[in-house]
Amino acid sequence: MIEQRKAAESAAAGSCSRPVLMFDSGIGGLTVLREARVLMPDRRFVYIVDDAAFPYGAWDEPALRAHILSLFGALLPRYRPAISVIACNTASTLVIDALREAFPGHSFVGTVPAIKPAAERTRSGLVSVLATPGTVKRQYTRDLIETWARKCHVRLVGSDKLASLAETYMRDGFVDETVVRAEIAPCFLERDGARTDIVVLACTHYPFLVNRMRKTAPWPVDWIDPAEAIARRALSLLSGSDRARPPVQPRGAEPDVAVFTTGKADFATRRLMQGFGLTVPEMAGT
C-alpha cells in the first residue's frame, strides 16, 4: 500500500510539473501569460513565439493552418505540456478545431473575440470588434455575432498596423499616437443618438496599446481585454492533479522559457522577455 501511495504521489507530482504552453505569433500572448501567472503562480510556462511566420495576416489560410498543425506536431512531444493556450485570435479562429481533431488527447484553449460579454454589457447596442484582418474575415467570428449579438449592431474593424505597433512599442517604448488614432477611428460610431460604448480587443497584442487607445479615442468606451478569461479557462481545463498546487520548485529547477521559431531574438526582445520572467535559451528553436 505504501509503495502504491508513493507511486500515485509521484505520478501526481510529475503531472503538476508539466508546463503550460502559450503560443502566439509574437508578443501578444504575454498579456495572457501575465494573467495566467496570477492564477497558476507555481506552474512552469513555455512561451512559443512563432516569429518565423509573423505576421499571420500575410499567409493564405490553408498554408497557415498546415504550418501551425505541423508546428504543434513538434512542440507537443518536445515540451509535453499539460495544456496549450493558443493566445492568438487569428490562429484560434482558423485552426483551433483542426488542432483538437489532430491531437485528441491534448487540451487546447483558444482565444476568440469576446462578443458574448460585449453584447451582455452594452447599453447603447453599438459594439465594435477591433481585430486583425484575418480575424475579421473569419466565418467563426461572424458565427459568434449571429449566436450572441443578434440584438446589437456589431462593427468589425480590421487593423493592418496595430499588432506591429504593439510589438514596436513593447520593445522600443515608443508608438506614433496619430497612427493609433487612425487605426481605432472606425470603431467609433454614432447612430440614432447612440454611440459605440464597447470595443472588443480581438487581438492579444492590443491590450499593450490600450492606454494609448484611451488617450486618442474620441469618447470613453469599455475596452474588453479577454486575457483573464482565457487564463481562467486554461486553469479550469487542467485535470485534478494538474490543478493541484505543486510544491515550490527548488533552486536549479527548469525556468520559464520563451522559444522563438527563428531560433533567435534581438537584444530588445530578450530584455522584454526577461521583464516577463522568461529565459530565452541560446539558439532556441522548435
Short mmCIF file of C-alpha atoms in Angstrom, two decimals:
data_model
loop_
_atom_site.label_atom_id
_atom_site.label_comp_id
_atom_site.label_asym_id
_atom_site.label_seq_id
_atom_site.Cartn_x
_atom_site.Cartn_y
_atom_site.Cartn_z
CA MET A 1 0.00 0.00 0.00
CA ILE A 2 2.82 2.36 0.89
CA GLU A 3 4.52 1.71 -2.46
CA GLN A 4 1.24 2.26 -4.32
CA ARG A 5 0.68 5.54 -2.49
CA LYS A 6 4.22 6.71 -3.28
CA ALA A 7 3.71 5.79 -6.92
CA ALA A 8 0.46 7.76 -7.04
CA GLU A 9 2.09 10.77 -5.36
CA SER A 10 4.99 10.58 -7.80
CA ALA A 11 2.62 10.48 -10.78
CA ALA A 12 0.66 13.47 -9.47
CA ALA A 13 3.87 15.45 -8.89
CA GLY A 14 5.01 14.62 -12.40
CA SER A 15 1.69 15.78 -13.81
CA CYS A 16 1.87 19.03 -11.87
CA SER A 17 5.37 19.67 -13.17
CA ARG A 18 4.21 19.63 -16.78
CA PRO A 19 4.25 23.17 -18.20
CA VAL A 20 1.51 25.28 -19.68
CA LEU A 21 2.37 26.08 -23.29
CA MET A 22 1.48 29.58 -24.53
CA PHE A 23 1.53 30.09 -28.28
CA ASP A 24 1.43 33.27 -30.35
CA SER A 25 2.96 34.70 -33.50
CA GLY A 26 4.55 37.48 -31.44
CA ILE A 27 4.41 39.14 -28.03
CA GLY A 28 0.63 39.44 -27.71
CA GLY A 29 0.33 36.22 -25.73
CA LEU A 30 2.32 37.85 -22.94
CA THR A 31 -0.92 39.58 -21.93
CA VAL A 32 -2.43 36.14 -21.32
CA LEU A 33 0.73 34.84 -19.65
CA ARG A 34 0.58 37.75 -17.20
CA GLU A 35 -2.92 36.74 -16.07
CA ALA A 36 -2.13 33.02 -16.06
CA ARG A 37 0.77 33.56 -13.69
CA VAL A 38 -1.61 35.15 -11.18
CA LEU A 39 -3.88 32.09 -11.25
CA MET A 40 -1.10 29.50 -11.51
CA PRO A 41 1.84 31.03 -9.63
CA ASP A 42 3.85 27.81 -9.28
CA ARG A 43 3.23 26.48 -12.76
CA ARG A 44 6.04 26.41 -15.29
CA PHE A 45 5.33 28.16 -18.62
CA VAL A 46 6.78 27.68 -22.08
CA TYR A 47 6.05 30.66 -24.33
CA ILE A 48 6.32 29.89 -28.05
CA VAL A 49 6.85 32.85 -30.37
CA ASP A 50 6.23 31.89 -33.99
CA ASP A 51 8.24 34.85 -35.22
CA ALA A 52 9.36 32.92 -38.31
CA ALA A 53 5.76 33.20 -39.56
CA PHE A 54 4.88 36.69 -38.22
CA PRO A 55 2.62 38.32 -39.28
CA TYR A 56 -0.03 35.66 -39.76
CA GLY A 57 -2.15 38.05 -41.79
CA ALA A 58 0.25 37.69 -44.71
CA TRP A 59 -0.47 33.95 -45.03
CA ASP A 60 -3.07 32.13 -47.11
CA GLU A 61 -5.41 30.27 -44.78
CA PRO A 62 -4.65 26.69 -45.93
CA ALA A 63 -0.91 27.28 -45.70
CA LEU A 64 -1.15 28.85 -42.24
CA ARG A 65 -3.36 26.03 -40.99
CA ALA A 66 -0.88 23.43 -42.23
CA HIS A 67 2.02 25.37 -40.76
CA ILE A 68 0.53 25.57 -37.26
CA LEU A 69 -0.52 21.91 -37.28
CA SER A 70 2.99 20.88 -38.30
CA LEU A 71 4.50 23.09 -35.62
CA PHE A 72 2.40 21.52 -32.88
CA GLY A 73 3.36 18.10 -34.15
CA ALA A 74 6.87 19.01 -32.97
CA LEU A 75 6.00 21.14 -29.93
CA LEU A 76 3.79 18.67 -28.06
CA PRO A 77 6.26 15.77 -27.84
CA ARG A 78 9.12 18.14 -27.11
CA TYR A 79 7.59 20.04 -24.18
CA ARG A 80 4.83 17.63 -23.05
CA PRO A 81 2.59 20.45 -21.83
CA ALA A 82 -0.35 19.86 -19.51
CA ILE A 83 -2.38 22.18 -21.73
CA SER A 84 -1.76 24.51 -24.68
CA VAL A 85 -3.16 28.02 -24.93
CA ILE A 86 -3.45 29.47 -28.43
CA ALA A 87 -3.05 33.08 -27.31
CA CYS A 88 -3.80 34.48 -30.75
CA ASN A 89 -7.22 35.30 -32.20
CA THR A 90 -6.07 34.89 -35.80
CA ALA A 91 -4.70 31.39 -35.19
CA SER A 92 -7.57 30.32 -32.93
CA THR A 93 -10.36 31.29 -35.30
CA LEU A 94 -8.57 29.46 -38.10
CA VAL A 95 -7.09 26.31 -36.62
CA ILE A 96 -8.36 25.54 -33.10
CA ASP A 97 -10.83 22.90 -34.31
CA ALA A 98 -8.19 21.31 -36.53
CA LEU A 99 -5.74 21.15 -33.59
CA ARG A 100 -8.29 19.41 -31.39
CA GLU A 101 -9.01 16.93 -34.15
CA ALA A 102 -5.32 16.27 -34.89
CA PHE A 103 -4.33 15.90 -31.22
CA PRO A 104 -7.42 14.46 -29.47
CA GLY A 105 -5.55 13.51 -26.30
CA HIS A 106 -4.44 17.08 -25.60
CA SER A 107 -6.41 20.09 -24.32
CA PHE A 108 -6.31 23.36 -26.24
CA VAL A 109 -7.65 26.73 -25.10
CA GLY A 110 -8.46 29.13 -27.91
CA THR A 111 -8.71 32.90 -27.99
CA VAL A 112 -11.79 34.18 -29.77
CA PRO A 113 -13.40 37.64 -29.88
CA ALA A 114 -15.27 38.42 -26.63
CA ILE A 115 -18.51 39.13 -28.45
CA LYS A 116 -20.81 37.46 -25.92
CA PRO A 117 -19.71 39.55 -22.90
CA ALA A 118 -19.74 42.67 -25.08
CA ALA A 119 -23.35 42.02 -26.10
CA GLU A 120 -24.29 41.47 -22.45
CA ARG A 121 -22.63 44.70 -21.24
CA THR A 122 -23.52 47.22 -23.95
CA ARG A 123 -26.14 49.84 -23.14
CA SER A 124 -26.16 51.62 -26.49
CA GLY A 125 -26.31 48.43 -28.56
CA LEU A 126 -23.33 49.62 -30.59
CA VAL A 127 -20.30 47.34 -30.27
CA SER A 128 -17.08 47.30 -32.26
CA VAL A 129 -14.67 44.40 -32.61
CA LEU A 130 -11.11 45.58 -33.21
CA ALA A 131 -9.09 42.76 -34.73
CA THR A 132 -6.62 41.74 -37.39
CA PRO A 133 -7.99 41.49 -40.94
CA GLY A 134 -7.72 37.70 -40.68
CA THR A 135 -9.97 37.52 -37.62
CA VAL A 136 -12.46 39.97 -39.14
CA LYS A 137 -12.97 37.89 -42.27
CA ARG A 138 -13.35 34.53 -40.50
CA GLN A 139 -16.76 32.88 -40.58
CA TYR A 140 -16.02 31.84 -36.99
CA THR A 141 -16.24 35.49 -35.95
CA ARG A 142 -19.46 36.08 -37.85
CA ASP A 143 -20.97 32.97 -36.28
CA LEU A 144 -20.20 34.37 -32.83
CA ILE A 145 -22.08 37.55 -33.73
CA GLU A 146 -25.02 35.56 -35.07
CA THR A 147 -25.15 33.42 -31.92
CA TRP A 148 -24.59 36.01 -29.21
CA ALA A 149 -25.17 39.51 -30.57
CA ARG A 150 -28.20 39.45 -32.82
CA LYS A 151 -29.76 42.41 -31.00
CA CYS A 152 -26.64 44.55 -31.31
CA HIS A 153 -25.05 46.42 -34.13
CA VAL A 154 -21.57 44.94 -34.29
CA ARG A 155 -18.96 46.70 -36.38
CA LEU A 156 -15.94 44.61 -37.39
CA VAL A 157 -12.79 46.70 -37.73
CA GLY A 158 -9.67 45.10 -39.21
CA SER A 159 -6.36 46.79 -38.45
CA ASP A 160 -3.25 46.14 -40.53
CA LYS A 161 -0.93 48.05 -38.21
CA LEU A 162 -1.81 47.73 -34.54
CA ALA A 163 -0.14 44.35 -33.88
CA SER A 164 3.15 45.58 -35.32
CA LEU A 165 2.78 48.87 -33.44
CA ALA A 166 2.36 46.92 -30.20
CA GLU A 167 5.49 44.90 -30.94
CA THR A 168 7.47 48.08 -31.56
CA TYR A 169 6.03 49.81 -28.50
CA MET A 170 6.89 46.98 -26.13
CA ARG A 171 10.42 46.69 -27.48
CA ASP A 172 11.28 50.36 -28.01
CA GLY A 173 8.88 52.19 -25.68
CA PHE A 174 7.53 54.46 -28.41
CA VAL A 175 4.44 54.50 -30.60
CA ASP A 176 3.05 57.05 -33.03
CA GLU A 177 -0.24 58.11 -31.45
CA THR A 178 -1.55 59.60 -34.69
CA VAL A 179 -1.36 56.14 -36.26
CA VAL A 180 -3.11 54.57 -33.26
CA ARG A 181 -5.85 57.20 -33.53
CA ALA A 182 -6.34 56.48 -37.23
CA GLU A 183 -6.47 52.71 -36.70
CA ILE A 184 -9.13 52.85 -33.97
CA ALA A 185 -11.23 55.65 -35.51
CA PRO A 186 -13.58 53.29 -37.44
CA CYS A 187 -14.59 51.68 -34.13
CA PHE A 188 -16.48 54.80 -33.05
CA LEU A 189 -19.96 55.03 -34.47
CA GLU A 190 -22.80 57.46 -33.73
CA ARG A 191 -26.24 56.25 -34.73
CA ASP A 192 -29.72 57.50 -33.85
CA GLY A 193 -28.39 59.46 -30.90
CA ALA A 194 -26.40 56.50 -29.54
CA ARG A 195 -22.66 55.95 -29.52
CA THR A 196 -20.39 52.93 -29.52
CA ASP A 197 -19.81 52.10 -25.86
CA ILE A 198 -17.75 48.88 -26.07
CA VAL A 199 -14.72 47.94 -28.14
CA VAL A 200 -13.63 44.30 -28.06
CA LEU A 201 -9.86 43.91 -28.27
CA ALA A 202 -9.80 40.85 -30.51
CA CYS A 203 -6.04 40.54 -30.74
CA THR A 204 -3.85 39.72 -27.73
CA HIS A 205 -1.35 42.38 -28.85
CA TYR A 206 -3.83 45.21 -28.45
CA PRO A 207 -4.03 45.46 -24.63
CA PHE A 208 -0.42 46.67 -24.69
CA LEU A 209 -1.69 49.77 -26.51
CA VAL A 210 -4.95 50.25 -24.64
CA ASN A 211 -3.72 53.29 -22.70
CA ARG A 212 -2.81 54.97 -25.98
CA MET A 213 -6.19 53.99 -27.37
CA ARG A 214 -7.95 55.58 -24.40
CA LYS A 215 -5.90 58.73 -24.88
CA THR A 216 -6.67 59.07 -28.59
CA ALA A 217 -10.29 57.84 -28.59
CA PRO A 218 -12.97 60.45 -29.43
CA TRP A 219 -15.01 59.42 -26.35
CA PRO A 220 -14.70 56.94 -23.46
CA VAL A 221 -15.66 53.31 -24.08
CA ASP A 222 -15.27 49.99 -22.28
CA TRP A 223 -12.29 48.15 -23.78
CA ILE A 224 -12.74 44.40 -23.31
CA ASP A 225 -9.49 42.51 -22.78
CA PRO A 226 -10.13 38.73 -22.70
CA ALA A 227 -6.76 37.75 -21.17
CA GLU A 228 -8.06 36.95 -17.69
CA ALA A 229 -10.96 34.89 -19.04
CA ILE A 230 -8.56 32.87 -21.21
CA ALA A 231 -6.30 32.17 -18.23
CA ARG A 232 -9.27 31.09 -16.11
CA ARG A 233 -10.42 28.76 -18.86
CA ALA A 234 -6.98 27.18 -19.02
CA LEU A 235 -6.98 26.59 -15.27
CA SER A 236 -10.47 25.07 -15.38
CA LEU A 237 -9.45 22.54 -18.05
CA LEU A 238 -6.45 21.20 -16.19
CA SER A 239 -7.08 17.78 -14.69
CA GLY A 240 -7.50 17.44 -10.93
CA SER A 241 -3.87 16.53 -10.38
CA ASP A 242 -2.72 19.25 -12.76
CA ARG A 243 -4.76 21.87 -10.90
CA ALA A 244 -3.22 20.90 -7.61
CA ARG A 245 -0.74 23.46 -6.41
CA PRO A 246 2.67 21.88 -6.96
CA PRO A 247 5.39 22.35 -4.38
CA VAL A 248 7.61 25.38 -4.70
CA GLN A 249 10.28 24.38 -7.18
CA PRO A 250 13.82 24.09 -5.77
CA ARG A 251 16.74 26.11 -7.00
CA GLY A 252 18.02 24.80 -10.27
CA ALA A 253 14.54 23.77 -11.48
CA GLU A 254 13.79 24.49 -15.12
CA PRO A 255 12.88 28.15 -15.68
CA ASP A 256 10.01 29.58 -17.68
CA VAL A 257 11.29 29.99 -21.23
CA ALA A 258 10.50 31.88 -24.41
CA VAL A 259 11.23 29.89 -27.56
CA PHE A 260 11.43 31.61 -30.95
CA THR A 261 10.75 29.64 -34.11
CA THR A 262 13.51 31.58 -35.87
CA GLY A 263 15.86 30.31 -33.18
CA LYS A 264 16.97 33.81 -32.25
CA ALA A 265 15.89 37.06 -30.61
CA ASP A 266 17.45 40.51 -30.67
CA PHE A 267 18.60 42.32 -27.53
CA ALA A 268 15.42 44.37 -27.08
CA THR A 269 13.23 41.28 -27.41
CA ARG A 270 15.36 39.32 -24.94
CA ARG A 271 15.09 42.17 -22.48
CA LEU A 272 11.32 42.26 -22.91
CA MET A 273 11.02 38.52 -22.30
CA GLN A 274 13.23 38.76 -19.23
CA GLY A 275 10.94 41.50 -17.95
CA PHE A 276 8.13 38.94 -18.06
CA GLY A 277 10.27 36.41 -16.21
CA LEU A 278 11.12 34.35 -19.28
CA THR A 279 14.55 32.99 -20.16
CA VAL A 280 15.50 32.93 -23.84
CA PRO A 281 17.78 29.92 -24.35
CA GLU A 282 20.74 30.36 -26.66
CA MET A 283 19.95 29.15 -30.17
CA ALA A 284 16.42 28.24 -29.07
CA GLY A 285 14.14 26.87 -31.72
CA THR A 286 11.49 24.31 -32.35
#
